[in-house]
Short mmCIF file of C-alpha atoms in Angstrom, two decimals:
data_model
loop_
_atom_site.label_atom_id
_atom_site.label_comp_id
_atom_site.label_asym_id
_atom_site.label_seq_id
_atom_site.Cartn_x
_atom_site.Cartn_y
_atom_site.Cartn_z
CA MET A 735 -20.92 94.86 91.69
CA ARG A 736 -22.07 96.04 88.30
CA ASP A 737 -24.07 99.24 88.04
CA SER A 738 -24.67 100.68 84.60
CA ARG A 739 -25.53 104.06 86.15
CA SER A 740 -22.11 104.76 87.61
CA ARG A 741 -19.34 103.67 85.27
CA THR A 742 -17.39 106.88 84.79
CA LEU A 743 -13.63 107.07 85.29
CA PRO A 744 -12.94 109.34 88.27
CA LEU A 745 -10.82 112.50 88.01
CA LEU A 746 -8.79 114.16 90.70
CA SER A 747 -7.42 117.70 90.86
CA ALA A 748 -3.74 118.39 90.31
CA ALA A 749 -3.51 119.42 93.96
CA LEU A 750 -3.34 115.73 94.85
CA ALA A 751 -0.52 114.96 92.44
CA THR A 752 1.87 114.17 95.30
CA PHE A 753 -0.07 110.96 95.90
CA ILE A 754 0.29 109.62 92.35
CA PHE A 755 1.55 106.06 91.89
CA THR A 756 3.22 105.30 88.58
CA THR A 757 2.96 101.91 86.94
CA PRO A 758 6.32 100.53 85.80
CA LEU A 759 6.60 99.68 82.12
CA VAL A 760 9.43 97.22 82.67
CA ALA A 761 8.57 94.13 84.69
CA HIS A 762 10.76 92.78 87.46
CA ALA A 763 10.87 89.22 88.72
CA GLU A 764 10.83 90.10 92.39
CA SER A 765 9.98 93.20 94.41
CA SER A 766 9.79 94.11 98.08
CA VAL A 767 8.31 96.75 100.34
CA ALA A 768 8.79 97.59 104.02
CA VAL A 769 5.65 97.83 106.17
CA GLY A 770 5.70 98.41 109.91
CA GLY A 771 9.25 97.10 110.28
CA THR A 772 8.54 94.01 108.14
CA THR A 773 9.77 93.48 104.58
CA LEU A 774 7.21 91.92 102.25
CA VAL A 775 8.48 90.22 99.09
CA ASN A 776 6.53 89.59 95.90
CA LYS A 777 8.03 86.67 93.97
CA GLY A 778 5.51 86.97 91.14
CA ARG A 779 2.77 84.79 89.70
CA VAL A 780 3.10 81.07 90.07
CA ALA A 781 -0.28 79.82 88.78
CA VAL A 782 -3.44 80.80 86.90
CA GLY A 783 -6.74 78.96 86.44
CA ARG A 784 -10.37 79.43 85.41
CA ILE A 785 -13.97 78.44 85.95
CA PRO A 786 -16.04 78.84 82.73
CA ALA A 787 -18.35 81.85 82.48
CA ASN A 788 -21.40 79.67 81.82
CA GLN A 789 -20.89 77.51 84.94
CA ARG A 790 -24.14 76.97 86.81
CA ASP A 791 -24.60 76.20 90.50
CA LYS A 792 -26.76 73.49 92.05
CA PHE A 793 -29.80 75.76 91.78
CA GLY A 794 -29.36 75.91 88.00
CA GLU A 795 -28.35 79.57 88.03
CA THR A 796 -25.29 81.21 86.49
CA PHE A 797 -22.37 81.00 88.89
CA GLY A 798 -21.12 84.28 90.31
CA SER A 799 -17.47 84.67 91.13
CA GLY A 800 -15.15 86.45 93.46
CA SER A 801 -16.47 89.48 95.23
CA GLY A 802 -14.97 87.85 98.32
CA MET A 803 -12.83 84.80 99.05
CA SER A 804 -11.67 82.80 102.07
CA ILE A 805 -9.37 79.78 101.84
CA ASP A 806 -10.16 76.88 104.19
CA ALA A 807 -6.86 76.60 106.07
CA LYS A 808 -7.91 73.29 107.66
CA SER A 809 -8.24 71.65 104.25
CA TRP A 810 -5.06 73.11 102.75
CA THR A 811 -2.51 70.33 102.12
CA ARG A 812 0.86 70.13 100.41
CA ASN A 813 1.30 66.89 98.50
CA ALA A 814 4.58 64.98 98.16
CA ASP A 815 4.91 66.01 94.51
CA GLY A 816 4.80 69.73 95.33
CA THR A 817 1.15 70.23 94.37
CA TYR A 818 -1.53 71.40 96.77
CA LYS A 819 -5.17 70.68 97.38
CA GLY A 820 -7.88 72.25 99.48
CA SER A 821 -11.05 74.25 99.27
CA LEU A 822 -12.11 77.87 99.46
CA TRP A 823 -15.29 79.85 99.80
CA LEU A 824 -16.12 82.25 96.98
CA LEU A 825 -18.72 84.94 97.58
CA PRO A 826 -20.76 86.42 94.71
CA ASP A 827 -22.51 89.76 94.98
CA ARG A 828 -26.13 90.61 94.13
CA GLY A 829 -26.47 88.84 90.77
CA TYR A 830 -26.58 89.88 87.14
CA ASN A 831 -27.83 93.47 87.28
CA VAL A 832 -26.83 95.36 84.13
CA ALA A 833 -30.47 96.34 83.49
CA GLY A 834 -31.45 96.69 87.15
CA THR A 835 -31.28 94.45 90.19
CA THR A 836 -33.18 91.17 90.40
CA ASP A 837 -34.48 88.81 93.08
CA TYR A 838 -31.20 86.87 93.09
CA ARG A 839 -30.87 84.92 96.33
CA ALA A 840 -27.67 85.64 98.24
CA ARG A 841 -25.38 82.62 98.40
CA LEU A 842 -21.90 81.28 99.06
CA ASN A 843 -19.98 78.87 96.83
CA THR A 844 -17.54 76.19 97.93
CA ILE A 845 -14.71 75.56 95.45
CA ASP A 846 -12.36 72.58 95.45
CA ILE A 847 -8.85 73.61 94.44
CA GLN A 848 -5.87 71.73 93.02
CA LEU A 849 -2.80 74.00 92.78
CA THR A 850 0.25 73.13 90.66
CA PRO A 851 2.55 76.16 90.99
CA VAL A 852 5.63 76.82 88.92
CA ALA A 853 8.77 78.05 90.62
CA PRO A 854 8.85 81.85 91.00
CA GLY A 855 10.02 83.38 87.73
CA ALA A 856 9.58 80.13 85.77
CA THR A 857 7.33 79.75 82.73
CA PRO A 858 4.67 77.02 82.69
CA PRO A 859 4.95 74.31 80.02
CA ALA A 860 3.49 75.25 76.64
CA GLY A 861 -0.23 74.60 76.55
CA LYS A 862 -0.49 74.51 80.35
CA GLU A 863 -0.08 78.21 81.08
CA GLN A 864 -3.53 78.51 82.67
CA LEU A 865 -3.90 75.04 84.17
CA GLY A 866 -2.01 75.73 87.40
CA VAL A 867 -5.25 76.19 89.31
CA GLU A 868 -7.87 73.51 88.81
CA ALA A 869 -11.04 74.88 90.38
CA LYS A 870 -14.32 72.99 90.62
CA LEU A 871 -17.61 74.16 92.07
CA ALA A 872 -18.42 71.73 94.89
CA ASP A 873 -21.46 73.25 96.61
CA THR A 874 -23.63 76.35 96.97
CA LEU A 875 -25.21 77.56 100.20
CA LEU A 876 -28.09 80.05 100.32
CA LEU A 877 -27.76 82.86 102.86
CA LYS A 878 -30.92 83.58 104.84
CA ASP A 879 -31.98 86.31 107.25
CA ASN A 880 -32.23 85.86 111.02
CA LYS A 881 -35.80 84.56 110.65
CA GLY A 882 -34.79 81.88 108.16
CA ASN A 883 -36.19 83.68 105.11
CA GLU A 884 -34.39 83.94 101.78
CA THR A 885 -32.57 87.20 101.07
CA THR A 886 -32.42 89.11 97.81
CA GLY A 887 -30.14 91.20 95.61
CA LEU A 888 -32.95 93.64 94.81
CA ASP A 889 -32.27 97.29 95.52
CA PRO A 890 -33.89 98.13 98.87
CA ALA A 891 -35.45 101.21 97.23
CA ASN A 892 -37.01 103.08 100.16
CA GLY A 893 -37.42 99.97 102.29
CA VAL A 894 -36.20 99.59 105.86
CA ARG A 895 -36.87 96.72 108.25
CA GLN A 896 -37.19 98.24 111.69
CA ALA A 897 -34.73 97.30 114.42
CA GLU A 898 -35.86 94.29 116.45
CA GLY A 899 -34.53 91.32 118.37
CA GLY A 900 -31.05 92.80 118.71
CA MET A 901 -30.84 93.53 114.97
CA PRO A 902 -30.40 97.10 113.69
CA LEU A 903 -32.33 98.71 110.85
CA LEU A 904 -31.91 96.45 107.80
CA PRO A 905 -32.22 97.13 104.05
CA LEU A 906 -35.59 95.79 102.88
CA ALA A 907 -36.63 95.13 99.27
CA PRO A 908 -40.19 95.79 98.02
CA ASN A 909 -40.85 92.01 98.07
CA GLY A 910 -40.31 91.97 101.84
CA LYS A 911 -36.90 90.29 101.78
CA VAL A 912 -33.73 91.63 103.37
CA SER A 913 -31.48 93.04 100.62
CA LEU A 914 -27.83 91.95 100.50
CA ASP A 915 -25.03 93.04 98.20
CA ASN A 916 -22.24 90.90 99.61
CA GLU A 917 -18.63 91.90 99.02
CA ALA A 918 -16.22 90.22 101.47
CA ILE A 919 -16.06 87.13 103.67
CA ALA A 920 -14.04 86.12 106.73
CA ARG A 921 -14.56 82.52 107.82
CA LEU A 922 -14.34 81.64 111.53
CA PRO A 923 -13.02 78.40 113.07
CA ASP A 924 -16.53 77.28 114.08
CA GLY A 925 -17.72 77.47 110.47
CA SER A 926 -19.66 80.69 110.93
CA MET A 927 -18.61 83.70 108.90
CA PHE A 928 -18.52 87.48 108.75
CA ILE A 929 -19.83 88.90 105.49
CA SER A 930 -19.71 92.59 104.61
CA ASP A 931 -22.12 94.29 102.25
CA GLU A 932 -22.61 97.47 100.27
CA TYR A 933 -26.21 98.36 101.01
CA GLY A 934 -25.75 98.95 104.75
CA PRO A 935 -22.85 99.16 104.79
CA TYR A 936 -23.04 96.41 107.39
CA ILE A 937 -21.05 93.49 108.71
CA TYR A 938 -23.21 90.39 109.11
CA ARG A 939 -22.42 87.19 110.94
CA PHE A 940 -23.92 84.02 109.45
CA SER A 941 -23.97 80.52 110.89
CA ALA A 942 -22.24 77.64 109.12
CA ASP A 943 -25.59 76.69 107.58
CA GLY A 944 -26.14 80.19 106.21
CA ARG A 945 -28.53 81.79 108.70
CA MET A 946 -27.95 85.40 109.80
CA ILE A 947 -26.98 85.57 113.47
CA SER A 948 -26.16 89.23 114.00
CA ALA A 949 -25.53 92.50 112.19
CA THR A 950 -23.10 95.30 113.02
CA ALA A 951 -24.06 98.77 111.87
CA PRO A 952 -21.24 101.25 111.21
CA PRO A 953 -20.89 104.68 112.86
CA ALA A 954 -23.61 107.18 111.93
CA ALA A 955 -21.27 108.94 109.49
CA PHE A 956 -21.30 105.83 107.26
CA LEU A 957 -25.08 105.33 107.02
CA PRO A 958 -26.63 106.52 103.71
CA MET A 959 -29.04 109.37 104.38
CA ARG A 960 -31.77 110.93 102.24
CA HIS A 961 -34.06 113.64 103.61
CA SER A 962 -32.44 113.16 107.05
CA THR A 963 -33.53 109.50 107.11
CA VAL A 964 -31.56 106.28 106.61
CA ASN A 965 -32.20 105.09 103.05
CA PHE A 966 -30.25 102.05 101.80
CA SER A 967 -31.03 102.38 98.09
CA SER A 968 -28.10 102.16 95.68
CA ASN A 969 -30.01 103.72 92.76
CA ASN A 970 -30.26 100.47 90.83
CA PRO A 971 -33.99 99.71 91.00
CA GLY A 972 -35.41 96.32 90.14
CA PRO A 973 -38.50 95.59 88.05
CA GLY A 974 -41.30 98.02 88.89
CA GLU A 975 -39.18 99.91 91.41
CA SER A 976 -38.66 103.66 91.31
CA ALA A 977 -35.29 105.38 91.54
CA PRO A 978 -34.62 107.01 94.91
CA ASP A 979 -35.01 110.75 95.42
CA PRO A 980 -32.37 112.07 95.43
CA LYS A 981 -30.50 109.44 93.45
CA ASP A 982 -27.43 109.76 95.70
CA PRO A 983 -27.35 109.90 99.51
CA THR A 984 -26.69 113.32 100.99
CA SER A 985 -24.24 111.78 103.47
CA GLY A 986 -22.87 108.36 104.35
CA ARG A 987 -21.57 105.79 101.94
CA GLN A 988 -21.93 106.55 98.24
CA ASN A 989 -24.07 104.27 96.07
CA ASN A 990 -22.28 100.95 95.50
CA GLN A 991 -19.32 102.03 97.63
CA GLY A 992 -19.87 100.12 100.86
CA PHE A 993 -17.67 97.68 102.79
CA GLU A 994 -15.88 96.28 99.75
CA GLY A 995 -12.93 95.05 101.82
CA MET A 996 -12.96 93.13 105.11
CA SER A 997 -10.58 90.72 106.83
CA LEU A 998 -9.79 89.14 110.19
CA THR A 999 -6.30 89.64 111.59
CA PRO A 1000 -4.21 86.43 111.60
CA ASP A 1001 -4.80 85.91 115.34
CA GLY A 1002 -8.56 86.24 114.84
CA LYS A 1003 -8.83 88.97 117.48
CA PHE A 1004 -9.71 91.90 115.24
CA LEU A 1005 -11.83 92.50 112.15
CA ILE A 1006 -10.91 95.27 109.69
CA ALA A 1007 -13.46 96.72 107.26
CA VAL A 1008 -12.79 99.40 104.64
CA LEU A 1009 -15.19 101.47 102.54
CA GLN A 1010 -14.64 101.26 98.80
CA SER A 1011 -14.22 105.05 98.65
CA ALA A 1012 -14.87 108.14 100.74
CA THR A 1013 -18.23 108.88 102.33
CA ARG A 1014 -20.35 111.52 100.59
CA GLN A 1015 -19.45 114.20 103.14
CA ASP A 1016 -15.73 113.36 102.82
CA GLY A 1017 -15.61 114.07 99.10
CA GLY A 1018 -17.39 110.93 97.97
CA ASP A 1019 -20.03 113.07 96.29
CA SER A 1020 -17.62 113.63 93.42
CA SER A 1021 -15.47 111.17 91.50
CA SER A 1022 -12.68 113.74 91.62
CA THR A 1023 -12.50 114.01 95.43
CA ARG A 1024 -13.35 110.54 96.79
CA GLN A 1025 -9.83 109.68 97.88
CA ASN A 1026 -10.08 109.69 101.67
CA THR A 1027 -11.82 106.46 102.62
CA ARG A 1028 -11.92 104.96 106.11
CA ALA A 1029 -10.84 101.73 107.78
CA LEU A 1030 -12.64 100.43 110.88
CA LEU A 1031 -10.94 98.08 113.35
CA TYR A 1032 -13.29 96.01 115.51
CA ASP A 1033 -12.49 93.91 118.57
CA ALA A 1034 -13.96 90.50 117.67
CA ALA A 1035 -13.85 88.92 121.14
CA ASP A 1036 -17.65 88.89 121.17
CA LEU A 1037 -18.55 87.67 117.68
CA ASP A 1038 -22.10 88.96 117.82
CA HIS A 1039 -21.27 92.32 119.36
CA LEU A 1040 -18.27 93.69 117.51
CA LYS A 1041 -16.70 96.64 119.32
CA LEU A 1042 -15.22 99.49 117.31
CA VAL A 1043 -11.82 100.26 118.81
CA HIS A 1044 -9.98 102.19 116.08
CA GLU A 1045 -10.74 104.09 112.89
CA TYR A 1046 -8.35 105.57 110.34
CA VAL A 1047 -8.37 107.56 107.13
CA VAL A 1048 -6.88 105.62 104.23
CA PRO A 1049 -5.87 107.71 101.19
CA LEU A 1050 -6.76 105.72 98.09
CA PRO A 1051 -4.10 105.49 95.35
CA VAL A 1052 -4.31 107.94 92.49
CA PHE A 1053 -2.79 107.63 89.03
CA THR A 1054 -2.66 109.31 85.64
CA ASN A 1055 -5.28 107.88 83.30
CA ASP A 1056 -5.13 107.44 79.53
CA LYS A 1057 -6.37 111.01 79.02
CA GLY A 1058 -3.55 112.45 81.11
CA LYS A 1059 -5.85 113.24 84.01
CA THR A 1060 -5.35 112.26 87.63
CA SER A 1061 -7.77 109.55 88.80
CA VAL A 1062 -8.68 107.77 92.04
CA ALA A 1063 -8.47 103.98 92.27
CA ALA A 1064 -11.26 102.37 94.29
CA GLN A 1065 -10.30 99.68 96.80
CA SER A 1066 -11.75 96.24 96.11
CA GLU A 1067 -10.51 93.95 98.90
CA ILE A 1068 -8.14 93.73 101.86
CA VAL A 1069 -6.15 91.02 103.66
CA ALA A 1070 -5.19 91.85 107.24
CA LEU A 1071 -1.56 91.24 108.21
CA SER A 1072 -1.84 92.65 111.74
CA PRO A 1073 -4.05 95.13 113.63
CA THR A 1074 -2.03 97.95 112.06
CA SER A 1075 -1.32 96.71 108.52
CA PHE A 1076 -3.13 95.11 105.62
CA LEU A 1077 -2.87 94.47 101.91
CA MET A 1078 -5.37 96.40 99.80
CA LEU A 1079 -6.33 95.66 96.20
CA ALA A 1080 -7.06 98.90 94.31
CA ARG A 1081 -7.95 99.33 90.65
CA ASP A 1082 -9.33 101.51 87.90
CA SER A 1083 -12.71 100.89 86.22
CA ASN A 1084 -14.27 100.26 82.82
CA ASN A 1085 -11.24 98.52 81.30
CA GLY A 1086 -10.64 94.87 80.44
CA TYR A 1087 -12.34 91.92 78.80
CA GLY A 1088 -16.09 92.48 78.72
CA GLN A 1089 -15.70 96.28 78.75
CA LYS A 1090 -15.40 98.89 76.00
CA GLY A 1091 -12.03 99.99 77.31
CA ASP A 1092 -9.35 97.38 76.74
CA LYS A 1093 -6.32 98.49 78.75
CA SER A 1094 -6.18 99.00 82.49
CA ILE A 1095 -3.86 101.70 83.79
CA TYR A 1096 -3.92 100.78 87.45
CA ARG A 1097 -4.47 97.43 89.16
CA ASN A 1098 -2.28 97.08 92.20
CA ILE A 1099 -2.04 95.46 95.59
CA VAL A 1100 -0.69 98.00 98.04
CA ALA A 1101 0.48 97.61 101.63
CA VAL A 1102 -1.30 99.87 104.12
CA ASP A 1103 0.25 100.89 107.44
CA VAL A 1104 -1.99 102.64 110.00
CA SER A 1105 0.46 102.47 112.92
CA ALA A 1106 1.16 106.21 112.83
CA ALA A 1107 -2.26 107.32 111.56
CA THR A 1108 -4.66 109.39 113.66
CA ASP A 1109 -7.33 107.32 115.41
CA ILE A 1110 -10.68 109.05 114.82
CA ALA A 1111 -12.96 106.34 116.29
CA GLY A 1112 -15.83 107.63 118.38
CA GLY A 1113 -15.05 111.30 117.73
CA LYS A 1114 -16.78 114.10 115.88
CA PHE A 1115 -15.93 112.60 112.48
CA ASP A 1116 -18.20 109.64 113.28
CA GLY A 1117 -21.06 112.10 113.57
CA ASP A 1118 -22.01 115.02 111.34
CA THR A 1119 -18.52 116.54 110.93
CA ALA A 1120 -16.69 115.68 107.72
CA VAL A 1121 -13.10 114.52 108.08
CA ALA A 1122 -12.33 115.56 104.48
CA PRO A 1123 -14.84 118.19 103.30
CA LYS A 1124 -14.77 118.39 99.50
CA GLY A 1125 -11.98 115.83 99.60
CA VAL A 1126 -9.52 117.94 101.60
CA LEU A 1127 -8.36 116.06 104.69
CA ASP A 1128 -8.65 117.85 108.03
CA PRO A 1129 -5.10 119.03 108.90
CA SER A 1130 -5.37 117.53 112.38
CA VAL A 1131 -5.71 114.03 110.92
CA LYS A 1132 -2.73 111.98 109.77
CA PRO A 1133 -3.71 109.32 107.20
CA ALA A 1134 -2.39 105.80 106.73
CA VAL A 1135 0.74 105.23 104.65
CA LEU A 1136 0.49 103.27 101.39
CA SER A 1137 3.29 101.40 99.61
CA GLN A 1138 2.92 99.72 96.23
CA PHE A 1139 3.50 95.97 96.48
CA ILE A 1140 2.20 93.97 93.47
CA ASP A 1141 1.47 95.33 90.01
CA ILE A 1142 -1.24 93.02 88.68
CA ASN A 1143 -0.79 94.55 85.21
CA ASP A 1144 2.91 93.57 85.05
CA THR A 1145 3.29 92.84 81.32
CA ALA A 1146 6.09 90.29 81.42
CA ASP A 1147 4.63 88.43 84.37
CA LEU A 1148 1.24 88.19 82.63
CA ALA A 1149 2.85 86.96 79.40
CA ARG A 1150 4.37 83.92 81.15
CA PHE A 1151 0.81 82.69 81.66
CA GLY A 1152 -0.60 83.61 78.25
CA LEU A 1153 -2.31 86.73 79.59
CA HIS A 1154 -2.09 90.39 78.69
CA ASN A 1155 -3.41 93.84 79.55
CA GLY A 1156 -5.00 95.64 76.59
CA THR A 1157 -5.47 94.69 72.97
CA PRO A 1158 -6.62 92.30 71.75
CA ASN A 1159 -9.63 92.58 74.05
CA ASP A 1160 -10.17 88.83 74.25
CA ARG A 1161 -10.53 86.27 77.03
CA ASN A 1162 -6.78 86.46 77.76
CA ASN A 1163 -7.08 90.17 78.50
CA LEU A 1164 -7.68 90.54 82.22
CA SER A 1165 -11.28 91.37 83.06
CA GLU A 1166 -12.23 94.58 84.82
CA LYS A 1167 -12.94 93.71 88.44
CA TRP A 1168 -10.39 92.01 90.66
CA GLU A 1169 -12.11 91.91 94.03
CA ALA A 1170 -11.08 88.86 96.08
CA MET A 1171 -7.90 87.88 97.94
CA SER A 1172 -6.87 85.20 100.43
CA LEU A 1173 -3.62 83.69 101.74
CA ALA A 1174 -2.54 80.05 102.04
CA SER A 1175 0.76 78.79 103.44
CA VAL A 1176 3.36 77.34 101.05
CA GLN A 1177 3.97 74.76 103.80
CA ASP A 1178 7.65 74.43 102.98
CA PRO A 1179 9.98 74.17 106.03
CA LYS A 1180 12.65 75.91 103.96
CA LEU A 1181 10.29 78.84 103.31
CA PRO A 1182 8.38 79.25 106.58
CA ASP A 1183 7.31 82.82 105.76
CA ASP A 1184 6.09 82.16 102.21
CA TYR A 1185 2.43 82.20 101.23
CA PHE A 1186 0.32 81.88 98.15
CA LEU A 1187 -1.77 85.00 97.62
CA PHE A 1188 -4.88 84.00 95.68
CA VAL A 1189 -6.55 86.81 93.73
CA ALA A 1190 -9.87 86.32 91.92
CA ASN A 1191 -12.09 88.47 89.73
CA ASP A 1192 -15.73 89.40 89.99
CA ASN A 1193 -16.94 88.48 86.51
CA ASP A 1194 -20.26 90.32 86.93
CA PHE A 1195 -22.00 87.13 85.72
CA ILE A 1196 -21.05 88.16 82.16
CA THR A 1197 -21.81 85.33 79.74
CA GLN A 1198 -23.63 84.56 76.50
CA ASP A 1199 -25.24 81.52 78.12
CA GLY A 1200 -26.70 82.87 81.34
CA PHE A 1201 -29.69 81.91 83.45
CA GLN A 1202 -30.86 83.59 86.65
CA VAL A 1203 -34.15 84.19 88.48
CA GLY A 1204 -36.08 82.08 85.99
CA ALA A 1205 -34.83 83.75 82.82
CA ALA A 1206 -32.07 83.21 80.28
CA TYR A 1207 -29.83 86.12 79.31
CA LYS A 1208 -26.92 87.15 77.09
CA ASP A 1209 -24.71 90.02 78.11
CA ASP A 1210 -24.68 92.76 75.47
CA SER A 1211 -20.85 92.88 75.54
CA GLY A 1212 -20.71 89.64 73.56
CA ALA A 1213 -18.13 88.39 76.08
CA ASP A 1214 -17.85 85.29 78.23
CA VAL A 1215 -15.90 86.41 81.29
CA ASP A 1216 -14.57 83.40 83.16
CA THR A 1217 -13.94 83.35 86.86
CA MET A 1218 -10.15 83.55 87.02
CA PHE A 1219 -7.67 82.83 89.78
CA GLN A 1220 -4.19 84.34 89.81
CA VAL A 1221 -1.77 83.07 92.45
CA PHE A 1222 1.28 85.03 93.61
CA GLN A 1223 4.00 83.72 95.89
CA VAL A 1224 4.83 86.23 98.61
CA THR A 1225 7.03 86.37 101.69
CA ILE A 1226 5.46 87.84 104.83
CA PRO A 1227 7.75 87.33 107.85
CA GLY A 1228 6.10 86.55 111.17
CA LEU A 1229 2.55 86.48 109.81
CA SER A 1230 1.53 83.34 111.69
CA ALA A 1231 2.71 84.87 114.97
CA LYS A 1232 0.84 88.16 114.58
#
């Protein structure tokens, strides 16, 4: 989500230089990486498409794009001519909030998709470079709390709804509504869904008609604390609200760094959730030491009572920025491949269309393997003991292993679709925030292990023709950032059997 108070590019000390990923300057048509005994193959982009920045939903408000995405596998169909059709759910976050949060009602959008992919490595016909994904807004569903009341994007300030009726403490805005800053979605076969948020950071379960059923609170180490009390504020006050004191939590998740990534394993038995960056006590209090984030693995046998069974430290990628300094990339989304592996989208900040910086240094999808990592679930690190004080990982803890898989900034691959990274900073320059991923089968008997990996941006509701919460607006960037879909064809052997 957008927060004008925290838009600095993070720095990391030279002591972490061994973790640096370098971005290749020369593109390659196909790449592969081994993860947990399986070789994943990236065959490159095969389609791109857009939804206009000034799109409005059925409530007449500016459409928000991909903080989270889930493709409806039941609807996904391969046509005789090699095209595909289906639908997906696209989750916006807390609304346009460049000048503070607003009373934007949490919601979920249904998008109808027509996919016309090119063959891997091929170039689309001239004039049709960005018509491979035809996406149309079909419906919008409001998300309500467990009492049937509307929810809000407003900062919860110092508000807490006390635990009751099987629900834990919940973030509460000054207007009495439960505050949600939604970031990831996992749809279940019965139509209900898990949705993760930043304020908690919590995992909520909603019914198919959008009513909150249950909420899972994380271990105590994740809860944002101020003055020894849970305080869910993100330091982005709405109209008439005061900033929290102190502005940052003393422990727990950092402001705007909650459960950014979440995904069900392919067999539906486990749910994985990952913090965007390290907790405050694990180095998250400084942009230069926030590398060691955590992944939680829940047993999802009881959908309303998720059971934490494993927890791992995931070292976020670091890279050399345009000033020659070492920086940490925040994670923006995950896709589970198994209980011990997942894809993770990680990126830099403040660069791209709609931002002052034009060229991104790091936007990558990495493969994460936790099979040999130390399981810290239920131990002292879930309490008041830091696992990485000042960003230095406890020597008794072995972190997950990361392997670079897809370079989203691949120059040649972007050019095939009329896109670029850097100048000119126009609508064909990728926008800043790529935060949604989901897989759909290629459904080709000759390629049983091939999938389309959909990746979408969070456009931060940036438009010159906006309308939300009863008021028109124009973003001061002068930009109109479309919702964009990029589709990669990938090979993931055995995924359906995992």
